[in-house]
Amino acid sequence: MDKNEFKALVSLLEDEDEEVNRHVEGKIMSLGSDIIPFLEEQWENSFDPNIQRKIEDMIHTLQFSQLKERFRAWKEKGGESLLEGMWLVSLYQYPDTELNDLNKEIEQIYYDIWVELKEDLHPYDQIKIINGALFTKLKFRANTKNFHSPNNSFLKSVLESKKGNPISLSVVYMLVAEKLGLPIYGVNLPNLFIITYKSEEVQFYVNAFNRGLIFSNKDIDNYLANLNLTPKPIYYEPCSNEDIIKRVLRNLIMAFEKLGEHHKSEEVKELLIEVSGGIDFDALGL
């Protein structure tokens, strides 16, 4: 179908006959996500708000279907890339986000830290340098004023605003650490996501939500005791990238529900299904 044929097809959306409208929308949707740029062009050229609304709905439906496929493919690849997983989450709200752009921003943060790191530094000193760069020089910080904002779950927004929740700030920390070649991983604590520096010689923990505060295994024991929870290995050991993305999506579901945006929360539940095969809201909150 060439541009003129497609334009003629879209023009039929003006028809007042609902049966004609359904047939036209079905035909357009059958063309798949490749048709999105043409729909966007028709939206720009239309001066009818009803036609624009119909086109917007079709674009969103096609983009959302494509996003579910991308999440499915990411999971099938073993969730190898945390950056790619976070990019997919950002695509839900910001469909024009480019993976390469996110990578460039992480690369710049990496470079700002790399120039300060010296060989043979103790792990604690490495963490202090990262903390100084992220939280003092670059001014990343906890978004305490809008803790439940959906934007705290979108890496694109976190990199732009330099504000996030525990898991998104931890993800920035981890992505930079990965480029630095440091053994830093995520840890799924109840109500608080943290990171751990774990090598054969040493293991300790870092709270990115509290400007990189360093703490120990004993501190986690005390934290769990205050919550009246029984210690489990999951609270001390690294979790997978899939676990991280599932938790990000769960947080996003709760954020949309708090705003009353139930349609969006239901769609994010569909994304969570693609990653986990089922929705599990047990224990792990923000």
mmCIF file of C-alpha atoms in Angstrom:
data_model
loop_
_atom_site.group_PDB
_atom_site.id
_atom_site.type_symbol
_atom_site.label_atom_id
_atom_site.label_comp_id
_atom_site.label_asym_id
_atom_site.label_seq_id
_atom_site.Cartn_x
_atom_site.Cartn_y
_atom_site.Cartn_z
ATOM 1 C CA MET A 1 0.000 0.000 0.000
ATOM 2 C CA ASP A 2 1.524 3.337 -1.056
ATOM 3 C CA LYS A 3 1.093 6.662 0.760
ATOM 4 C CA ASN A 4 -1.846 7.818 -1.327
ATOM 5 C CA GLU A 5 -3.715 4.565 -0.785
ATOM 6 C CA PHE A 6 -3.040 4.747 2.945
ATOM 7 C CA LYS A 7 -4.158 8.387 3.080
ATOM 8 C CA ALA A 8 -7.390 7.421 1.330
ATOM 9 C CA LEU A 9 -7.896 4.596 3.814
ATOM 10 C CA VAL A 10 -7.404 6.929 6.801
ATOM 11 C CA SER A 11 -9.842 9.427 5.301
ATOM 12 C CA LEU A 12 -12.560 6.777 5.614
ATOM 13 C CA LEU A 13 -12.312 7.187 9.405
ATOM 14 C CA GLU A 14 -14.445 10.318 8.869
ATOM 15 C CA ASP A 15 -17.333 8.119 7.803
ATOM 16 C CA GLU A 16 -20.177 8.269 10.304
ATOM 17 C CA ASP A 17 -21.051 4.617 9.751
ATOM 18 C CA GLU A 18 -19.631 2.677 12.720
ATOM 19 C CA GLU A 19 -19.358 -0.519 10.686
ATOM 20 C CA VAL A 20 -17.200 1.282 8.107
ATOM 21 C CA ASN A 21 -15.061 2.713 10.913
ATOM 22 C CA ARG A 22 -14.488 -0.710 12.474
ATOM 23 C CA HIS A 23 -13.565 -2.189 9.121
ATOM 24 C CA VAL A 24 -11.109 0.638 8.361
ATOM 25 C CA GLU A 25 -9.486 0.488 11.805
ATOM 26 C CA GLY A 26 -9.170 -3.286 11.489
ATOM 27 C CA LYS A 27 -7.519 -2.940 8.095
ATOM 28 C CA ILE A 28 -5.058 -0.326 9.385
ATOM 29 C CA MET A 29 -4.208 -2.379 12.487
ATOM 30 C CA SER A 30 -3.590 -5.468 10.363
ATOM 31 C CA LEU A 31 -0.692 -3.637 8.718
ATOM 32 C CA GLY A 32 1.295 -3.876 11.984
ATOM 33 C CA SER A 33 3.735 -1.568 13.744
ATOM 34 C CA ASP A 34 5.540 -0.653 10.514
ATOM 35 C CA ILE A 35 2.583 1.587 9.729
ATOM 36 C CA ILE A 36 3.143 3.819 12.811
ATOM 37 C CA PRO A 37 5.237 6.494 11.011
ATOM 38 C CA PHE A 38 2.486 6.855 8.379
ATOM 39 C CA LEU A 39 -0.164 7.163 11.080
ATOM 40 C CA GLU A 40 1.891 9.862 12.797
ATOM 41 C CA GLU A 41 2.138 11.735 9.514
ATOM 42 C CA GLN A 42 -1.622 11.523 9.008
ATOM 43 C CA TRP A 43 -2.187 12.758 12.572
ATOM 44 C CA GLU A 44 -0.045 15.827 11.864
ATOM 45 C CA ASN A 45 -1.948 16.551 8.650
ATOM 46 C CA SER A 46 -5.397 16.149 10.181
ATOM 47 C CA PHE A 47 -7.402 19.048 11.627
ATOM 48 C CA ASP A 48 -10.230 16.851 12.886
ATOM 49 C CA PRO A 49 -9.839 16.122 16.638
ATOM 50 C CA ASN A 50 -11.967 12.985 16.349
ATOM 51 C CA ILE A 51 -9.729 11.579 13.615
ATOM 52 C CA GLN A 52 -6.637 12.527 15.617
ATOM 53 C CA ARG A 53 -8.001 10.720 18.669
ATOM 54 C CA LYS A 54 -8.680 7.567 16.636
ATOM 55 C CA ILE A 55 -5.189 7.695 15.166
ATOM 56 C CA GLU A 56 -3.668 8.215 18.628
ATOM 57 C CA ASP A 57 -5.515 5.168 19.925
ATOM 58 C CA MET A 58 -4.324 3.038 17.030
ATOM 59 C CA ILE A 59 -0.731 4.214 17.414
ATOM 60 C CA HIS A 60 -0.769 3.400 21.131
ATOM 61 C CA THR A 61 -2.289 -0.043 20.518
ATOM 62 C CA LEU A 62 0.343 -0.866 17.902
ATOM 63 C CA GLN A 63 3.208 0.468 20.061
ATOM 64 C CA PHE A 64 1.983 -1.438 23.098
ATOM 65 C CA SER A 65 1.720 -4.677 21.136
ATOM 66 C CA GLN A 66 5.264 -4.155 19.860
ATOM 67 C CA LEU A 67 6.482 -3.415 23.400
ATOM 68 C CA LYS A 68 5.049 -6.676 24.728
ATOM 69 C CA GLU A 69 6.887 -8.543 21.973
ATOM 70 C CA ARG A 70 10.120 -6.769 22.899
ATOM 71 C CA PHE A 71 9.723 -7.683 26.580
ATOM 72 C CA ARG A 72 9.069 -11.276 25.572
ATOM 73 C CA ALA A 73 12.219 -11.329 23.447
ATOM 74 C CA TRP A 74 14.266 -9.735 26.264
ATOM 75 C CA LYS A 75 13.149 -12.441 28.680
ATOM 76 C CA GLU A 76 13.845 -15.199 26.153
ATOM 77 C CA LYS A 77 17.415 -13.874 25.865
ATOM 78 C CA GLY A 78 17.766 -14.369 29.620
ATOM 79 C CA GLY A 79 17.407 -10.710 30.518
ATOM 80 C CA GLU A 80 21.095 -10.294 29.765
ATOM 81 C CA SER A 81 21.084 -6.500 29.507
ATOM 82 C CA LEU A 82 19.750 -4.485 32.433
ATOM 83 C CA LEU A 83 20.042 -1.324 30.356
ATOM 84 C CA GLU A 84 17.864 -2.817 27.635
ATOM 85 C CA GLY A 85 15.288 -3.893 30.212
ATOM 86 C CA MET A 86 15.113 -0.385 31.676
ATOM 87 C CA TRP A 87 14.891 1.052 28.148
ATOM 88 C CA LEU A 88 11.854 -1.127 27.483
ATOM 89 C CA VAL A 89 10.193 0.169 30.658
ATOM 90 C CA SER A 90 10.838 3.759 29.490
ATOM 91 C CA LEU A 91 9.292 2.985 26.106
ATOM 92 C CA TYR A 92 5.898 2.535 27.751
ATOM 93 C CA GLN A 93 5.681 6.239 28.647
ATOM 94 C CA TYR A 94 8.221 7.624 26.189
ATOM 95 C CA PRO A 95 7.993 5.543 22.977
ATOM 96 C CA ASP A 96 10.572 7.675 21.145
ATOM 97 C CA THR A 97 13.334 6.861 23.650
ATOM 98 C CA GLU A 98 16.470 5.511 21.953
ATOM 99 C CA LEU A 99 18.532 2.808 23.646
ATOM 100 C CA ASN A 100 21.699 4.352 22.274
ATOM 101 C CA ASP A 101 20.873 7.712 23.868
ATOM 102 C CA LEU A 102 20.485 6.106 27.302
ATOM 103 C CA ASN A 103 23.760 4.251 26.807
ATOM 104 C CA LYS A 104 25.557 7.491 25.911
ATOM 105 C CA GLU A 105 24.342 9.139 29.113
ATOM 106 C CA ILE A 106 25.539 6.200 31.203
ATOM 107 C CA GLU A 107 28.844 6.295 29.306
ATOM 108 C CA GLN A 108 29.316 9.958 30.245
ATOM 109 C CA ILE A 109 28.706 9.219 33.936
ATOM 110 C CA TYR A 110 31.125 6.292 33.672
ATOM 111 C CA TYR A 111 33.805 8.554 32.218
ATOM 112 C CA ASP A 112 33.331 11.167 34.969
ATOM 113 C CA ILE A 113 34.041 8.428 37.531
ATOM 114 C CA TRP A 114 36.678 6.472 35.609
ATOM 115 C CA VAL A 115 39.077 9.427 35.470
ATOM 116 C CA GLU A 116 39.077 9.530 39.286
ATOM 117 C CA LEU A 117 39.524 5.815 39.954
ATOM 118 C CA LYS A 118 43.049 4.576 40.545
ATOM 119 C CA GLU A 119 44.373 1.040 40.451
ATOM 120 C CA ASP A 120 44.541 -1.074 43.616
ATOM 121 C CA LEU A 121 42.014 1.018 45.541
ATOM 122 C CA HIS A 122 40.186 -0.790 48.337
ATOM 123 C CA PRO A 123 36.543 -1.505 47.432
ATOM 124 C CA TYR A 124 35.364 0.961 50.110
ATOM 125 C CA ASP A 125 37.458 3.700 48.501
ATOM 126 C CA GLN A 126 36.094 2.797 45.057
ATOM 127 C CA ILE A 127 32.555 3.185 46.387
ATOM 128 C CA LYS A 128 33.405 6.521 48.014
ATOM 129 C CA ILE A 129 34.661 7.841 44.673
ATOM 130 C CA ILE A 130 31.502 6.674 42.899
ATOM 131 C CA ASN A 131 29.371 8.236 45.642
ATOM 132 C CA GLY A 132 31.209 11.538 45.368
ATOM 133 C CA ALA A 133 30.753 11.632 41.599
ATOM 134 C CA LEU A 134 27.096 10.566 41.531
ATOM 135 C CA PHE A 135 25.700 12.367 44.555
ATOM 136 C CA THR A 136 27.977 15.409 44.986
ATOM 137 C CA LYS A 137 29.362 16.260 41.559
ATOM 138 C CA LEU A 138 26.457 15.089 39.369
ATOM 139 C CA LYS A 139 23.813 15.694 42.082
ATOM 140 C CA PHE A 140 21.753 12.533 41.727
ATOM 141 C CA ARG A 141 19.356 12.388 44.666
ATOM 142 C CA ALA A 142 16.351 10.701 46.222
ATOM 143 C CA ASN A 143 12.997 11.947 44.952
ATOM 144 C CA THR A 144 11.439 12.195 48.401
ATOM 145 C CA LYS A 145 8.909 14.887 47.422
ATOM 146 C CA ASN A 146 7.364 12.737 44.668
ATOM 147 C CA PHE A 147 8.312 9.283 45.866
ATOM 148 C CA HIS A 148 5.399 7.574 44.101
ATOM 149 C CA SER A 149 5.756 9.407 40.776
ATOM 150 C CA PRO A 150 5.735 7.055 37.756
ATOM 151 C CA ASN A 151 8.746 8.943 36.395
ATOM 152 C CA ASN A 152 10.871 7.405 39.162
ATOM 153 C CA SER A 153 10.582 4.113 37.248
ATOM 154 C CA PHE A 154 11.652 5.460 33.859
ATOM 155 C CA LEU A 155 15.426 5.557 33.348
ATOM 156 C CA LYS A 156 15.019 8.301 30.757
ATOM 157 C CA SER A 157 13.339 10.563 33.339
ATOM 158 C CA VAL A 158 15.768 9.663 36.129
ATOM 159 C CA LEU A 159 18.780 10.563 33.986
ATOM 160 C CA GLU A 160 17.155 13.868 32.988
ATOM 161 C CA SER A 161 15.930 14.947 36.435
ATOM 162 C CA LYS A 162 18.688 13.170 38.423
ATOM 163 C CA LYS A 163 15.990 12.142 40.887
ATOM 164 C CA GLY A 164 14.665 8.649 41.500
ATOM 165 C CA ASN A 165 13.446 6.008 43.926
ATOM 166 C CA PRO A 166 15.653 3.334 45.566
ATOM 167 C CA ILE A 167 15.610 0.937 42.642
ATOM 168 C CA SER A 168 16.087 3.453 39.817
ATOM 169 C CA LEU A 169 19.026 5.156 41.586
ATOM 170 C CA SER A 170 20.480 1.704 42.267
ATOM 171 C CA VAL A 171 20.114 0.836 38.577
ATOM 172 C CA VAL A 172 22.076 3.937 37.547
ATOM 173 C CA TYR A 173 24.745 2.940 40.089
ATOM 174 C CA MET A 174 24.845 -0.636 38.774
ATOM 175 C CA LEU A 175 24.991 0.343 35.105
ATOM 176 C CA VAL A 176 27.960 2.615 35.757
ATOM 177 C CA ALA A 177 29.641 -0.009 37.946
ATOM 178 C CA GLU A 178 29.207 -2.579 35.169
ATOM 179 C CA LYS A 179 31.136 -0.357 32.767
ATOM 180 C CA LEU A 180 33.813 0.129 35.445
ATOM 181 C CA GLY A 181 34.122 -3.651 35.784
ATOM 182 C CA LEU A 182 33.143 -3.631 39.467
ATOM 183 C CA PRO A 183 31.238 -6.565 41.085
ATOM 184 C CA ILE A 184 28.157 -4.572 42.098
ATOM 185 C CA TYR A 185 24.691 -6.146 41.985
ATOM 186 C CA GLY A 186 21.110 -5.498 43.055
ATOM 187 C CA VAL A 187 19.582 -6.940 46.234
ATOM 188 C CA ASN A 188 15.833 -7.344 46.804
ATOM 189 C CA LEU A 189 15.174 -6.198 50.362
ATOM 190 C CA PRO A 190 11.538 -5.755 51.448
ATOM 191 C CA ASN A 191 10.468 -2.115 51.010
ATOM 192 C CA LEU A 192 13.971 -1.055 50.004
ATOM 193 C CA PHE A 193 16.107 -1.967 47.026
ATOM 194 C CA ILE A 194 19.849 -1.862 47.700
ATOM 195 C CA ILE A 195 23.085 -2.931 45.997
ATOM 196 C CA THR A 196 25.940 -5.128 47.114
ATOM 197 C CA TYR A 197 29.653 -5.099 46.359
ATOM 198 C CA LYS A 198 30.483 -8.799 46.260
ATOM 199 C CA SER A 199 33.833 -10.338 45.368
ATOM 200 C CA GLU A 200 35.646 -13.427 46.623
ATOM 201 C CA GLU A 201 37.378 -11.331 49.277
ATOM 202 C CA VAL A 202 34.688 -8.945 50.497
ATOM 203 C CA GLN A 203 30.969 -8.258 50.544
ATOM 204 C CA PHE A 204 29.164 -5.185 51.822
ATOM 205 C CA TYR A 205 26.073 -3.202 50.929
ATOM 206 C CA VAL A 206 25.262 0.269 49.559
ATOM 207 C CA ASN A 207 22.067 2.314 49.831
ATOM 208 C CA ALA A 208 21.877 4.453 46.683
ATOM 209 C CA PHE A 209 18.723 6.132 48.024
ATOM 210 C CA ASN A 210 20.782 7.467 50.952
ATOM 211 C CA ARG A 211 23.695 8.948 48.974
ATOM 212 C CA GLY A 212 25.579 5.650 48.818
ATOM 213 C CA LEU A 213 25.595 4.830 52.529
ATOM 214 C CA ILE A 214 27.765 1.746 53.154
ATOM 215 C CA PHE A 215 26.509 -0.883 55.586
ATOM 216 C CA SER A 216 27.014 -4.499 56.596
ATOM 217 C CA ASN A 217 25.339 -7.875 56.835
ATOM 218 C CA LYS A 218 24.583 -7.140 60.481
ATOM 219 C CA ASP A 219 22.725 -3.962 59.498
ATOM 220 C CA ILE A 220 20.453 -6.032 57.242
ATOM 221 C CA ASP A 221 19.838 -8.395 60.180
ATOM 222 C CA ASN A 222 18.703 -5.421 62.270
ATOM 223 C CA TYR A 223 16.584 -4.027 59.423
ATOM 224 C CA LEU A 224 14.742 -7.332 59.027
ATOM 225 C CA ALA A 225 14.278 -7.656 62.775
ATOM 226 C CA ASN A 226 12.632 -4.226 62.873
ATOM 227 C CA LEU A 227 10.205 -5.455 60.225
ATOM 228 C CA ASN A 228 9.639 -8.712 62.122
ATOM 229 C CA LEU A 229 10.815 -10.673 59.094
ATOM 230 C CA THR A 230 12.782 -13.926 59.046
ATOM 231 C CA PRO A 231 16.146 -13.600 57.261
ATOM 232 C CA LYS A 232 16.263 -15.283 53.842
ATOM 233 C CA PRO A 233 19.110 -15.581 51.296
ATOM 234 C CA ILE A 234 17.182 -13.324 48.863
ATOM 235 C CA TYR A 235 17.655 -10.431 51.308
ATOM 236 C CA TYR A 236 21.451 -10.711 51.232
ATOM 237 C CA GLU A 237 22.449 -12.023 47.812
ATOM 238 C CA PRO A 238 22.413 -10.574 44.264
ATOM 239 C CA CYS A 239 19.183 -10.814 42.304
ATOM 240 C CA SER A 240 18.769 -11.221 38.551
ATOM 241 C CA ASN A 241 18.047 -8.541 35.956
ATOM 242 C CA GLU A 242 14.622 -10.128 35.488
ATOM 243 C CA ASP A 243 13.939 -9.670 39.210
ATOM 244 C CA ILE A 244 14.920 -6.011 38.944
ATOM 245 C CA ILE A 245 12.664 -5.311 35.963
ATOM 246 C CA LYS A 246 9.754 -7.147 37.593
ATOM 247 C CA ARG A 247 10.147 -4.984 40.683
ATOM 248 C CA VAL A 248 10.335 -1.810 38.576
ATOM 249 C CA LEU A 249 7.110 -2.813 36.823
ATOM 250 C CA ARG A 250 5.392 -3.594 40.129
ATOM 251 C CA ASN A 251 6.378 -0.160 41.420
ATOM 252 C CA LEU A 252 5.042 1.406 38.226
ATOM 253 C CA ILE A 253 1.716 -0.405 38.610
ATOM 254 C CA MET A 254 1.353 0.972 42.136
ATOM 255 C CA ALA A 255 2.356 4.466 41.010
ATOM 256 C CA PHE A 256 -0.341 4.560 38.308
ATOM 257 C CA GLU A 257 -2.929 3.136 40.691
ATOM 258 C CA LYS A 258 -2.189 5.881 43.240
ATOM 259 C CA LEU A 259 -2.824 8.434 40.482
ATOM 260 C CA GLY A 260 -6.085 6.730 39.506
ATOM 261 C CA GLU A 261 -4.687 5.881 36.059
ATOM 262 C CA HIS A 262 -6.094 2.369 36.146
ATOM 263 C CA HIS A 263 -5.919 1.817 32.385
ATOM 264 C CA LYS A 264 -2.159 2.345 32.505
ATOM 265 C CA SER A 265 -1.735 0.140 35.558
ATOM 266 C CA GLU A 266 -3.612 -2.662 33.756
ATOM 267 C CA GLU A 267 -1.368 -2.310 30.715
ATOM 268 C CA VAL A 268 1.779 -2.458 32.841
ATOM 269 C CA LYS A 269 0.403 -5.635 34.425
ATOM 270 C CA GLU A 270 0.386 -7.105 30.916
ATOM 271 C CA LEU A 271 4.056 -6.179 30.565
ATOM 272 C CA LEU A 272 4.775 -7.807 33.914
ATOM 273 C CA ILE A 273 3.124 -10.991 32.653
ATOM 274 C CA GLU A 274 5.516 -11.023 29.692
ATOM 275 C CA VAL A 275 8.507 -10.812 32.036
ATOM 276 C CA SER A 276 7.345 -13.097 34.835
ATOM 277 C CA GLY A 277 4.621 -15.302 33.407
ATOM 278 C CA GLY A 278 2.325 -14.070 36.171
ATOM 279 C CA ILE A 279 1.778 -11.163 38.551
ATOM 280 C CA ASP A 280 3.228 -11.481 42.033
ATOM 281 C CA PHE A 281 2.774 -8.556 44.410
ATOM 282 C CA ASP A 282 4.133 -10.452 47.424
ATOM 283 C CA ALA A 283 6.265 -8.462 49.838
ATOM 284 C CA LEU A 284 8.481 -6.491 47.468
ATOM 285 C CA GLY A 285 7.277 -2.904 47.402
ATOM 286 C CA LEU A 286 9.063 0.358 46.739
#
